[in-house]
Short mmCIF file of N, CA and C in Angstrom, two decimals:
data_model
loop_
_atom_site.label_atom_id
_atom_site.label_comp_id
_atom_site.label_asym_id
_atom_site.label_seq_id
_atom_site.Cartn_x
_atom_site.Cartn_y
_atom_site.Cartn_z
N MET T 1 3.04 8.62 12.94
CA MET T 1 4.09 8.32 11.69
C MET T 1 4.93 9.07 11.46
N GLU T 2 6.40 9.79 11.61
CA GLU T 2 7.01 10.78 11.45
C GLU T 2 7.75 10.51 10.06
N ILE T 3 7.83 11.45 9.21
CA ILE T 3 8.29 11.17 8.45
C ILE T 3 10.00 11.45 8.35
N ASN T 4 10.26 10.13 8.04
CA ASN T 4 11.95 10.08 7.85
C ASN T 4 13.11 10.43 6.96
N SER T 5 13.99 11.63 7.82
CA SER T 5 14.37 13.02 7.39
C SER T 5 15.86 12.17 6.39
N GLU T 6 15.91 11.39 6.30
CA GLU T 6 16.97 10.57 5.16
C GLU T 6 16.31 9.69 4.06
N LEU T 7 15.17 9.90 4.31
CA LEU T 7 14.25 9.12 3.20
C LEU T 7 14.12 10.29 1.48
N LYS T 8 14.78 9.43 0.50
CA LYS T 8 14.91 10.80 -0.32
C LYS T 8 13.39 10.47 -1.16
N ILE T 9 12.82 11.92 -1.28
CA ILE T 9 10.96 11.84 -2.15
C ILE T 9 11.71 12.24 -3.28
N THR T 10 10.98 12.49 -4.38
CA THR T 10 11.24 12.45 -5.88
C THR T 10 10.21 12.40 -6.39
N LYS T 11 9.70 13.61 -6.43
CA LYS T 11 7.95 13.81 -7.72
C LYS T 11 8.93 12.82 -9.21
N THR T 12 7.88 12.21 -9.33
CA THR T 12 8.12 11.87 -11.13
C THR T 12 6.75 11.93 -11.93
N ARG T 13 6.62 11.33 -13.13
CA ARG T 13 5.11 11.47 -14.06
C ARG T 13 5.31 9.96 -14.35
N CYS T 14 4.13 9.35 -14.27
CA CYS T 14 3.74 8.14 -14.89
C CYS T 14 3.01 7.90 -16.45
N GLU T 15 3.78 6.89 -16.75
CA GLU T 15 2.70 6.60 -18.48
C GLU T 15 0.92 6.75 -18.50
N LYS T 16 0.73 5.77 -17.74
CA LYS T 16 -0.85 5.00 -17.10
C LYS T 16 -0.71 5.00 -15.97
N ALA T 17 -1.92 5.02 -15.03
CA ALA T 17 -2.30 4.45 -13.60
C ALA T 17 -2.56 3.29 -13.63
N LEU T 18 -3.70 2.69 -14.14
CA LEU T 18 -3.32 1.44 -14.28
C LEU T 18 -3.02 0.44 -14.65
N ALA T 19 -2.79 -0.77 -14.28
CA ALA T 19 -2.15 -1.61 -15.10
C ALA T 19 -2.61 -2.91 -14.78
N VAL T 20 -2.84 -4.34 -15.89
CA VAL T 20 -3.03 -4.98 -15.94
C VAL T 20 -2.36 -5.85 -14.95
N THR T 21 -3.20 -6.69 -13.66
CA THR T 21 -2.84 -8.07 -12.87
C THR T 21 -2.50 -9.30 -13.46
N GLY T 22 -1.79 -9.48 -12.82
CA GLY T 22 -2.17 -11.29 -12.87
C GLY T 22 -2.15 -11.49 -11.46
N ILE T 23 -2.94 -10.94 -10.49
CA ILE T 23 -3.11 -11.27 -9.36
C ILE T 23 -4.42 -11.45 -9.41
N ASN T 24 -4.80 -12.36 -9.03
CA ASN T 24 -5.98 -13.17 -9.17
C ASN T 24 -7.41 -12.59 -8.47
N LEU T 25 -7.24 -11.43 -7.20
CA LEU T 25 -8.56 -10.47 -6.83
C LEU T 25 -8.54 -9.38 -7.67
N ALA T 26 -7.81 -9.47 -8.58
CA ALA T 26 -8.50 -8.05 -9.37
C ALA T 26 -7.57 -8.01 -10.90
N SER T 27 -8.65 -7.03 -11.43
CA SER T 27 -8.17 -7.12 -12.89
C SER T 27 -7.35 -6.03 -13.35
N HIS T 28 -7.27 -4.70 -12.29
CA HIS T 28 -6.47 -3.71 -12.61
C HIS T 28 -5.48 -3.72 -11.32
N SER T 29 -4.23 -3.05 -11.27
CA SER T 29 -3.83 -2.30 -9.88
C SER T 29 -3.28 -0.98 -10.15
N ILE T 30 -2.78 -0.14 -9.38
CA ILE T 30 -2.71 0.82 -9.21
C ILE T 30 -1.65 0.88 -7.79
N ASN T 31 -0.41 2.27 -8.67
CA ASN T 31 0.54 2.26 -7.27
C ASN T 31 0.91 3.87 -7.91
N PRO T 32 0.52 4.08 -6.69
CA PRO T 32 0.64 5.79 -6.48
C PRO T 32 2.22 5.89 -6.01
N TYR T 33 3.03 5.05 -5.71
CA TYR T 33 4.49 5.06 -5.15
C TYR T 33 5.30 4.44 -6.22
N ARG T 34 6.39 4.74 -5.81
CA ARG T 34 7.31 3.54 -6.68
C ARG T 34 8.63 3.83 -5.32
N GLY T 35 8.92 2.34 -4.71
CA GLY T 35 9.60 2.34 -3.55
C GLY T 35 8.96 2.49 -2.43
N CYS T 36 9.44 1.84 -1.05
CA CYS T 36 8.92 2.17 0.14
C CYS T 36 9.54 2.60 1.12
N SER T 37 9.14 3.43 2.32
CA SER T 37 10.25 3.67 3.25
C SER T 37 10.06 3.07 4.41
N PHE T 38 9.07 1.39 4.49
CA PHE T 38 9.06 0.43 5.11
C PHE T 38 10.91 -0.38 4.85
N GLY T 39 10.99 -0.60 3.80
CA GLY T 39 12.52 -1.01 3.22
C GLY T 39 12.17 -2.46 3.71
N CYS T 40 11.34 -3.64 4.02
CA CYS T 40 10.96 -4.57 4.22
C CYS T 40 12.27 -5.50 3.28
N PHE T 41 12.57 -5.87 3.82
CA PHE T 41 14.03 -7.26 3.37
C PHE T 41 13.61 -8.28 2.10
N TYR T 42 12.36 -9.01 2.63
CA TYR T 42 11.48 -10.10 2.10
C TYR T 42 10.95 -8.93 0.63
N CYS T 43 10.96 -7.93 0.49
CA CYS T 43 9.40 -7.40 -0.55
C CYS T 43 10.27 -8.01 -2.11
N TYR T 44 9.10 -8.44 -2.60
CA TYR T 44 9.50 -8.92 -3.83
C TYR T 44 9.40 -7.85 -5.44
N SER T 45 8.79 -6.38 -4.50
CA SER T 45 9.00 -5.22 -5.37
C SER T 45 10.06 -4.65 -5.43
N ARG T 46 11.44 -5.05 -4.97
CA ARG T 46 12.78 -4.80 -4.81
C ARG T 46 13.46 -5.35 -6.72
N LEU T 47 12.73 -6.46 -6.90
CA LEU T 47 13.22 -7.21 -7.82
C LEU T 47 12.56 -5.82 -8.75
N ASN T 48 12.34 -5.10 -9.03
CA ASN T 48 11.72 -4.36 -10.07
C ASN T 48 12.80 -3.66 -10.66
N LYS T 49 12.20 -3.66 -12.20
CA LYS T 49 13.78 -3.53 -13.17
C LYS T 49 14.18 -1.86 -12.73
N ASN T 50 12.38 -1.10 -12.57
CA ASN T 50 12.89 0.22 -12.08
C ASN T 50 13.59 0.97 -10.71
N VAL T 51 13.14 -0.45 -9.86
CA VAL T 51 13.57 0.06 -8.12
C VAL T 51 15.60 -0.83 -8.45
N ARG T 52 16.01 -1.57 -9.31
CA ARG T 52 17.29 -2.22 -9.16
C ARG T 52 17.68 -1.50 -9.85
N SER T 53 17.77 -0.21 -10.45
CA SER T 53 18.62 0.46 -11.72
C SER T 53 18.64 1.77 -10.28
N ARG T 54 17.84 1.56 -9.60
CA ARG T 54 18.73 3.03 -8.52
C ARG T 54 20.01 2.73 -7.74
N LYS T 55 20.65 3.65 -7.36
CA LYS T 55 21.32 3.81 -6.33
C LYS T 55 21.55 3.38 -5.13
N ALA T 56 19.90 4.15 -4.72
CA ALA T 56 19.89 4.25 -3.09
C ALA T 56 19.11 2.61 -3.00
N PRO T 57 19.80 2.37 -0.97
CA PRO T 57 19.36 0.99 -1.31
C PRO T 57 17.80 1.38 -0.81
N TRP T 58 16.90 -0.31 -0.77
CA TRP T 58 15.68 -0.42 -0.95
C TRP T 58 15.40 0.50 0.59
N GLY T 59 14.12 0.88 0.81
CA GLY T 59 13.58 1.42 2.19
C GLY T 59 14.44 3.13 2.23
N ASP T 60 15.20 3.25 1.14
CA ASP T 60 15.78 4.57 1.51
C ASP T 60 14.75 6.03 0.30
N PHE T 61 14.45 5.68 -1.07
CA PHE T 61 13.63 6.50 -1.36
C PHE T 61 11.98 6.14 -1.54
N VAL T 62 11.48 7.31 -2.60
CA VAL T 62 10.21 6.93 -2.59
C VAL T 62 10.10 7.81 -4.08
N ASP T 63 9.76 7.13 -5.01
CA ASP T 63 9.02 8.06 -6.13
C ASP T 63 7.87 8.21 -5.96
N VAL T 64 7.54 9.55 -6.02
CA VAL T 64 5.67 9.96 -6.11
C VAL T 64 5.36 10.39 -7.55
N LYS T 65 4.46 9.39 -7.48
CA LYS T 65 4.12 9.43 -9.18
C LYS T 65 2.99 10.87 -9.16
N GLU T 66 3.51 12.14 -9.59
CA GLU T 66 2.30 13.40 -9.05
C GLU T 66 1.19 13.59 -10.26
N ASN T 67 1.39 13.14 -11.58
CA ASN T 67 0.12 12.77 -12.39
C ASN T 67 -1.01 11.43 -12.44
N ILE T 68 -0.94 10.65 -11.19
CA ILE T 68 -1.54 9.36 -11.08
C ILE T 68 -3.04 9.76 -11.27
N VAL T 69 -3.03 10.76 -10.44
CA VAL T 69 -4.88 11.07 -10.03
C VAL T 69 -5.60 11.48 -11.38
N GLU T 70 -4.76 12.34 -12.03
CA GLU T 70 -5.37 12.74 -13.01
C GLU T 70 -5.50 11.64 -14.31
N LEU T 71 -4.21 10.72 -14.70
CA LEU T 71 -4.11 10.01 -15.36
C LEU T 71 -5.16 9.04 -14.77
N LEU T 72 -5.43 8.54 -14.08
CA LEU T 72 -6.91 7.81 -13.59
C LEU T 72 -7.88 8.42 -13.85
N LYS T 73 -8.31 9.42 -13.56
CA LYS T 73 -9.77 9.90 -13.83
C LYS T 73 -9.73 9.77 -15.84
N ARG T 74 -8.71 9.82 -16.06
CA ARG T 74 -9.13 9.86 -17.94
C ARG T 74 -8.99 8.52 -18.32
N GLU T 75 -8.07 7.71 -17.55
CA GLU T 75 -8.23 5.97 -18.04
C GLU T 75 -9.77 5.48 -17.70
N LEU T 76 -10.57 5.79 -16.55
CA LEU T 76 -11.54 5.41 -16.19
C LEU T 76 -12.69 6.01 -17.03
N ILE T 77 -12.58 6.65 -18.11
CA ILE T 77 -13.53 7.17 -19.06
C ILE T 77 -13.83 5.92 -20.38
N SER T 78 -12.71 4.97 -20.15
CA SER T 78 -12.21 4.23 -21.72
C SER T 78 -12.20 2.50 -20.91
N ILE T 79 -11.71 2.30 -19.79
CA ILE T 79 -11.00 1.02 -19.10
C ILE T 79 -12.43 1.12 -18.30
N SER T 80 -13.08 -0.13 -17.43
CA SER T 80 -13.88 -0.90 -17.07
C SER T 80 -13.53 -1.54 -15.81
N PRO T 81 -12.73 -1.36 -15.34
CA PRO T 81 -11.83 -2.68 -14.78
C PRO T 81 -12.82 -3.38 -13.60
N GLN T 82 -12.71 -4.96 -13.53
CA GLN T 82 -13.76 -5.47 -12.99
C GLN T 82 -13.17 -4.96 -11.58
N ARG T 83 -12.36 -5.22 -10.60
CA ARG T 83 -11.79 -4.40 -9.37
C ARG T 83 -10.60 -4.34 -9.55
N ILE T 84 -9.72 -3.22 -8.39
CA ILE T 84 -8.33 -2.99 -9.17
C ILE T 84 -7.81 -3.37 -7.14
N ILE T 85 -6.85 -3.45 -7.36
CA ILE T 85 -5.51 -3.30 -6.48
C ILE T 85 -5.21 -2.35 -6.54
N LEU T 86 -4.83 -1.79 -5.27
CA LEU T 86 -4.39 -0.02 -5.00
C LEU T 86 -2.82 -0.78 -3.71
N GLY T 87 -1.56 -0.68 -4.28
CA GLY T 87 -0.59 -1.69 -3.27
C GLY T 87 -0.68 -2.30 -3.56
N SER T 88 -0.09 -3.32 -5.19
CA SER T 88 0.15 -4.56 -4.89
C SER T 88 1.60 -4.34 -5.20
N VAL T 89 2.61 -3.49 -5.75
CA VAL T 89 3.80 -2.83 -5.61
C VAL T 89 4.63 -1.89 -4.54
N THR T 90 3.43 -1.46 -3.97
CA THR T 90 3.81 -0.68 -2.72
C THR T 90 3.06 -0.69 -1.72
N GLU T 91 3.53 0.26 -0.89
CA GLU T 91 2.60 0.66 0.52
C GLU T 91 2.14 1.90 0.37
N PRO T 92 0.11 1.44 0.16
CA PRO T 92 -0.22 2.80 -0.05
C PRO T 92 -0.28 4.06 0.70
N PHE T 93 -0.14 3.48 1.68
CA PHE T 93 -0.18 4.30 3.30
C PHE T 93 1.42 4.12 3.52
N GLN T 94 2.14 4.80 3.02
CA GLN T 94 3.65 5.14 3.37
C GLN T 94 3.69 6.19 3.83
N GLU T 95 4.91 6.98 4.72
CA GLU T 95 5.18 8.15 5.14
C GLU T 95 4.88 9.32 4.09
N ALA T 96 5.09 9.00 2.68
CA ALA T 96 4.77 9.94 1.81
C ALA T 96 3.60 9.91 1.30
N GLU T 97 2.86 9.54 1.89
CA GLU T 97 0.89 9.52 1.61
C GLU T 97 0.37 11.05 2.74
N LYS T 98 1.54 10.86 3.73
CA LYS T 98 1.06 11.86 4.44
C LYS T 98 0.79 13.43 3.71
N ILE T 99 1.83 13.61 2.79
CA ILE T 99 2.48 14.65 2.43
C ILE T 99 1.67 14.96 1.00
N PHE T 100 0.95 13.96 0.14
CA PHE T 100 0.96 13.75 -1.11
C PHE T 100 -0.78 13.23 -1.26
N LEU T 101 -1.06 12.01 -0.40
CA LEU T 101 -2.26 11.66 -0.21
C LEU T 101 -3.05 10.95 -1.84
N LEU T 102 -1.81 10.72 -1.72
CA LEU T 102 -2.44 10.01 -3.66
C LEU T 102 -3.37 9.15 -3.42
N SER T 103 -2.82 8.14 -2.45
CA SER T 103 -4.13 6.84 -1.97
C SER T 103 -4.89 7.73 -1.90
N CYS T 104 -5.26 8.44 -0.84
CA CYS T 104 -6.92 9.12 -0.63
C CYS T 104 -7.43 9.45 -1.61
N LYS T 105 -7.05 10.39 -2.65
CA LYS T 105 -7.44 10.98 -3.83
C LYS T 105 -7.83 9.79 -4.15
N ILE T 106 -6.99 8.49 -4.84
CA ILE T 106 -7.61 7.68 -5.68
C ILE T 106 -8.79 6.93 -4.98
N ILE T 107 -8.72 6.53 -3.97
CA ILE T 107 -9.98 6.18 -2.94
C ILE T 107 -11.32 6.57 -3.68
N GLU T 108 -11.03 7.68 -3.28
CA GLU T 108 -12.20 9.13 -3.32
C GLU T 108 -12.91 8.75 -4.97
N ILE T 109 -11.80 9.00 -5.70
CA ILE T 109 -12.64 8.73 -7.52
C ILE T 109 -12.85 7.16 -7.56
N LEU T 110 -12.61 6.56 -6.61
CA LEU T 110 -12.69 5.07 -7.65
C LEU T 110 -14.13 4.42 -6.34
N LYS T 111 -14.16 5.44 -5.35
CA LYS T 111 -15.63 5.42 -4.76
C LYS T 111 -16.76 5.82 -5.06
N LYS T 112 -16.90 7.24 -5.79
CA LYS T 112 -17.37 7.69 -6.37
C LYS T 112 -18.14 6.68 -7.53
N LYS T 113 -16.76 6.35 -8.56
CA LYS T 113 -17.73 5.12 -9.38
C LYS T 113 -17.88 4.02 -9.08
N GLU T 114 -17.61 3.84 -8.18
CA GLU T 114 -18.31 2.19 -7.65
C GLU T 114 -17.66 1.06 -7.98
N VAL T 115 -16.49 1.32 -8.13
CA VAL T 115 -14.94 0.41 -8.82
C VAL T 115 -15.04 -0.36 -8.02
N PRO T 116 -14.99 -1.74 -7.51
CA PRO T 116 -14.47 -2.92 -6.23
C PRO T 116 -13.38 -2.64 -6.01
N LEU T 117 -12.58 -2.54 -4.82
CA LEU T 117 -11.66 -2.19 -4.46
C LEU T 117 -10.62 -3.16 -3.69
N VAL T 118 -9.67 -3.64 -3.49
CA VAL T 118 -8.64 -4.22 -2.82
C VAL T 118 -7.84 -3.44 -2.69
N ILE T 119 -6.99 -3.04 -0.92
CA ILE T 119 -6.11 -2.50 -0.53
C ILE T 119 -4.90 -3.30 -0.37
N PHE T 120 -3.43 -3.68 0.12
CA PHE T 120 -2.61 -4.11 0.44
C PHE T 120 -2.24 -2.99 1.12
N THR T 121 -2.11 -3.03 2.49
CA THR T 121 -0.97 -2.60 3.42
C THR T 121 -0.57 -3.10 5.08
N LYS T 122 0.10 -2.23 5.47
CA LYS T 122 0.58 -2.63 6.91
C LYS T 122 0.64 -1.86 7.92
N SER T 123 0.29 -0.48 6.97
CA SER T 123 0.73 0.76 7.43
C SER T 123 -0.81 1.38 9.00
N GLU T 124 -0.34 1.94 10.17
CA GLU T 124 -1.11 2.36 10.46
C GLU T 124 -1.94 3.99 10.08
N LEU T 125 -1.05 3.95 8.88
CA LEU T 125 -2.01 5.58 8.20
C LEU T 125 -3.29 5.44 7.66
N VAL T 126 -3.52 3.95 7.43
CA VAL T 126 -5.19 4.01 6.82
C VAL T 126 -5.56 3.90 7.89
N MET T 127 -5.69 4.32 9.19
CA MET T 127 -7.14 4.69 9.81
C MET T 127 -7.19 6.09 9.74
N GLU T 128 -6.24 6.81 9.07
CA GLU T 128 -6.84 8.53 8.79
C GLU T 128 -7.36 8.14 8.00
N ALA T 129 -7.53 7.25 6.64
CA ALA T 129 -8.46 7.29 5.75
C ALA T 129 -10.23 6.89 5.62
N ILE T 130 -10.38 6.53 7.29
CA ILE T 130 -11.60 5.74 7.49
C ILE T 130 -12.34 6.11 7.26
N PRO T 131 -12.27 7.78 7.25
CA PRO T 131 -13.99 8.11 7.01
C PRO T 131 -13.79 7.86 5.39
N LEU T 132 -12.95 8.24 4.75
CA LEU T 132 -13.59 7.82 2.99
C LEU T 132 -13.40 6.28 3.05
N LEU T 133 -13.28 5.51 3.90
CA LEU T 133 -13.12 4.03 3.49
C LEU T 133 -14.66 3.20 4.20
N ARG T 134 -15.46 4.33 5.20
CA ARG T 134 -16.57 3.68 5.27
C ARG T 134 -17.81 3.77 4.42
N GLY T 135 -18.45 3.20 4.28
CA GLY T 135 -19.71 3.35 3.19
C GLY T 135 -19.20 2.66 1.82
N TYR T 136 -17.72 2.25 1.53
CA TYR T 136 -17.26 1.91 0.42
C TYR T 136 -17.89 0.53 -0.36
N LYS T 137 -18.78 0.83 -0.74
CA LYS T 137 -19.33 -0.63 -1.27
C LYS T 137 -18.80 -1.82 -2.01
N ASN T 138 -18.22 -3.18 -1.34
CA ASN T 138 -16.99 -3.53 -2.70
C ASN T 138 -15.74 -3.05 -2.12
N LEU T 139 -15.40 -3.69 -1.04
CA LEU T 139 -14.29 -2.59 -0.91
C LEU T 139 -13.38 -4.00 0.45
N THR T 140 -12.06 -4.60 0.21
CA THR T 140 -11.49 -5.46 0.97
C THR T 140 -10.13 -4.88 1.58
N ILE T 141 -10.07 -4.69 2.83
CA ILE T 141 -8.32 -4.93 3.14
C ILE T 141 -7.37 -5.56 3.20
N TYR T 142 -6.33 -5.88 2.93
CA TYR T 142 -5.65 -7.11 3.24
C TYR T 142 -4.80 -6.69 4.46
N TYR T 143 -4.88 -6.75 5.24
CA TYR T 143 -3.75 -6.13 6.55
C TYR T 143 -2.70 -6.77 6.73
N THR T 144 -1.71 -6.65 6.70
CA THR T 144 -0.16 -7.61 6.93
C THR T 144 -0.01 -7.61 8.11
N VAL T 145 -0.29 -8.41 8.87
CA VAL T 145 0.63 -8.34 10.13
C VAL T 145 1.31 -9.96 10.10
N ASN T 146 2.24 -9.60 11.34
CA ASN T 146 3.46 -10.69 11.57
C ASN T 146 3.57 -11.07 13.19
N SER T 147 4.66 -11.71 13.64
CA SER T 147 4.58 -12.21 14.60
C SER T 147 6.46 -10.75 14.96
N PRO T 148 6.17 -10.21 16.32
CA PRO T 148 7.65 -9.50 16.47
C PRO T 148 8.95 -10.14 15.75
N THR T 149 9.04 -11.77 16.03
CA THR T 149 10.12 -11.77 15.21
C THR T 149 10.63 -11.60 14.04
N VAL T 150 9.71 -11.66 13.17
CA VAL T 150 9.54 -11.37 12.02
C VAL T 150 9.81 -9.79 11.87
N HIS T 151 9.20 -9.29 12.62
CA HIS T 151 9.05 -7.76 12.52
C HIS T 151 10.74 -7.70 12.76
N ASN T 152 11.20 -7.91 13.29
CA ASN T 152 12.54 -7.81 14.02
C ASN T 152 13.74 -7.85 12.96
N LEU T 153 13.31 -9.32 12.42
CA LEU T 153 14.18 -9.45 11.84
C LEU T 153 14.53 -8.70 9.76
N PHE T 154 12.69 -8.72 10.00
CA PHE T 154 12.85 -8.32 8.21
C PHE T 154 12.38 -6.89 7.80
N GLU T 155 11.67 -6.65 9.17
CA GLU T 155 10.36 -5.16 8.60
C GLU T 155 11.02 -4.15 9.54
N LYS T 156 12.20 -3.67 10.00
CA LYS T 156 12.22 -3.03 11.18
C LYS T 156 11.43 -1.72 11.04
N ARG T 157 11.49 -1.10 9.94
CA ARG T 157 10.93 0.19 9.75
C ARG T 157 9.28 0.45 9.17
N ALA T 158 8.98 -0.74 9.40
CA ALA T 158 7.31 -0.64 9.01
C ALA T 158 6.78 -0.84 10.69
N PRO T 159 5.38 -0.73 10.57
CA PRO T 159 4.87 -0.37 12.16
C PRO T 159 4.75 -1.42 13.45
N ASP T 160 5.45 -1.30 14.11
CA ASP T 160 5.53 -2.46 15.35
C ASP T 160 4.30 -3.41 15.41
N VAL T 161 4.29 -4.60 15.52
CA VAL T 161 3.35 -5.63 15.20
C VAL T 161 1.97 -5.16 16.52
N ASN T 162 2.23 -4.54 17.71
CA ASN T 162 1.66 -4.15 18.50
C ASN T 162 -0.04 -3.17 18.08
N ILE T 163 1.34 -2.58 17.29
CA ILE T 163 0.22 -0.85 16.54
C ILE T 163 -0.41 -2.10 15.58
N ARG T 164 0.12 -2.76 14.94
CA ARG T 164 -0.76 -3.41 13.39
C ARG T 164 -2.10 -3.99 14.14
N PHE T 165 -1.85 -5.08 15.42
CA PHE T 165 -2.98 -5.26 15.49
C PHE T 165 -4.07 -4.41 16.33
N LYS T 166 -4.23 -3.51 16.58
CA LYS T 166 -4.66 -2.44 16.79
C LYS T 166 -5.30 -1.68 15.84
N VAL T 167 -4.38 -1.50 15.15
CA VAL T 167 -5.18 -0.87 13.74
C VAL T 167 -6.53 -2.22 13.12
N LEU T 168 -5.74 -3.13 13.34
CA LEU T 168 -6.69 -4.19 12.49
C LEU T 168 -7.89 -4.21 13.28
N LYS T 169 -8.47 -4.43 14.50
CA LYS T 169 -9.30 -3.76 15.47
C LYS T 169 -10.35 -2.96 15.40
N LYS T 170 -9.48 -1.81 14.82
CA LYS T 170 -10.31 -0.94 14.76
C LYS T 170 -10.93 -0.76 13.30
N LEU T 171 -10.15 -1.36 12.02
CA LEU T 171 -11.02 -1.69 10.83
C LEU T 171 -11.99 -1.98 10.96
N THR T 172 -11.99 -3.50 11.74
CA THR T 172 -12.74 -4.30 11.65
C THR T 172 -13.92 -3.70 12.46
N SER T 173 -14.40 -2.88 13.45
CA SER T 173 -14.98 -2.34 14.53
C SER T 173 -15.79 -1.25 13.65
N GLU T 174 -15.55 -1.04 12.99
CA GLU T 174 -15.73 0.15 11.33
C GLU T 174 -16.54 -0.64 10.86
N THR T 175 -16.46 -1.90 10.77
CA THR T 175 -17.27 -2.69 9.35
C THR T 175 -16.67 -2.94 8.45
N ILE T 176 -15.57 -2.16 8.09
CA ILE T 176 -14.53 -2.05 6.88
C ILE T 176 -14.63 -3.84 7.18
N GLU T 177 -14.85 -4.31 5.55
CA GLU T 177 -14.26 -5.51 5.52
C GLU T 177 -12.56 -5.79 5.26
N THR T 178 -11.78 -6.31 6.62
CA THR T 178 -10.43 -6.39 6.77
C THR T 178 -10.28 -8.01 6.88
N ILE T 179 -9.16 -8.16 6.35
CA ILE T 179 -8.66 -10.03 5.88
C ILE T 179 -7.11 -10.04 6.93
N ALA T 180 -7.41 -10.04 8.12
CA ALA T 180 -5.85 -10.41 8.47
C ALA T 180 -4.90 -11.01 7.78
N TYR T 181 -3.64 -10.51 6.98
CA TYR T 181 -3.11 -11.12 5.95
C TYR T 181 -1.82 -12.10 6.77
N VAL T 182 -1.28 -12.88 6.66
CA VAL T 182 0.15 -13.31 7.76
C VAL T 182 0.93 -13.76 6.41
N SER T 183 1.90 -12.50 6.15
CA SER T 183 2.73 -12.61 5.40
C SER T 183 3.91 -11.92 5.18
N PRO T 184 5.36 -12.00 5.08
CA PRO T 184 5.25 -13.80 4.92
C PRO T 184 4.97 -14.26 5.64
N TYR T 185 4.98 -15.80 5.69
CA TYR T 185 4.90 -17.04 6.53
C TYR T 185 5.91 -17.47 6.73
N PHE T 186 6.80 -17.98 7.73
CA PHE T 186 8.07 -18.51 8.16
C PHE T 186 7.66 -19.80 9.15
N THR T 187 7.90 -20.67 8.59
CA THR T 187 7.78 -22.08 9.42
C THR T 187 8.71 -21.19 11.08
N LYS T 188 8.07 -21.69 12.09
CA LYS T 188 8.27 -21.32 13.56
C LYS T 188 8.42 -20.18 14.06
N ILE T 189 9.15 -19.12 12.84
CA ILE T 189 9.12 -17.70 13.58
C ILE T 189 8.07 -17.01 12.94
N SER T 190 6.74 -16.99 12.30
CA SER T 190 5.58 -16.63 11.90
C SER T 190 4.35 -16.80 13.16
N ASP T 191 5.23 -17.39 14.61
CA ASP T 191 3.69 -17.89 15.31
C ASP T 191 3.13 -16.39 16.20
N LEU T 192 1.87 -16.56 15.52
CA LEU T 192 0.88 -15.54 16.48
C LEU T 192 0.13 -15.50 17.35
N ASN T 193 0.78 -16.69 18.28
CA ASN T 193 -0.25 -17.25 19.15
C ASN T 193 0.43 -16.18 20.75
#
């Protein structure tokens, strides 16, 4: 994965790392980035008020929450999450991760504290985190796959479908609990046969 030279990356600070989530897979979520270099047309994160206020088109900017790791360390002193989702409103392994490694630093902290973790991703960059993910007790990765038609119509900047199936195979071969997550599902064009 190469860094898109037209992508505007901005460092920002956040007020908190963990957010209570309504997603029934976890009690809290953490998102080290705002925005996403993949720019998927169907992404519900585009509707976020902080994203809508931006002048740049969806997919052309990423805000890096540069203080999120330190905030997480502090918050885990007083908060005991039942489970955390990494990447509920952003891709945790997008291009910016190659530079800032925030997702990997977050995983390292949560693994040491033995906090159950769910990761949502469709990036091949997650493979670089495999040494860190090995042996993580109570970890599940929801790895998004879809058909070539959906990719070509709605997520052209995301990794190619064939690459994603190779990543899925590698993750499962490492005995990392991984769920192939077909999303979004469109009748007739999400055919994965």
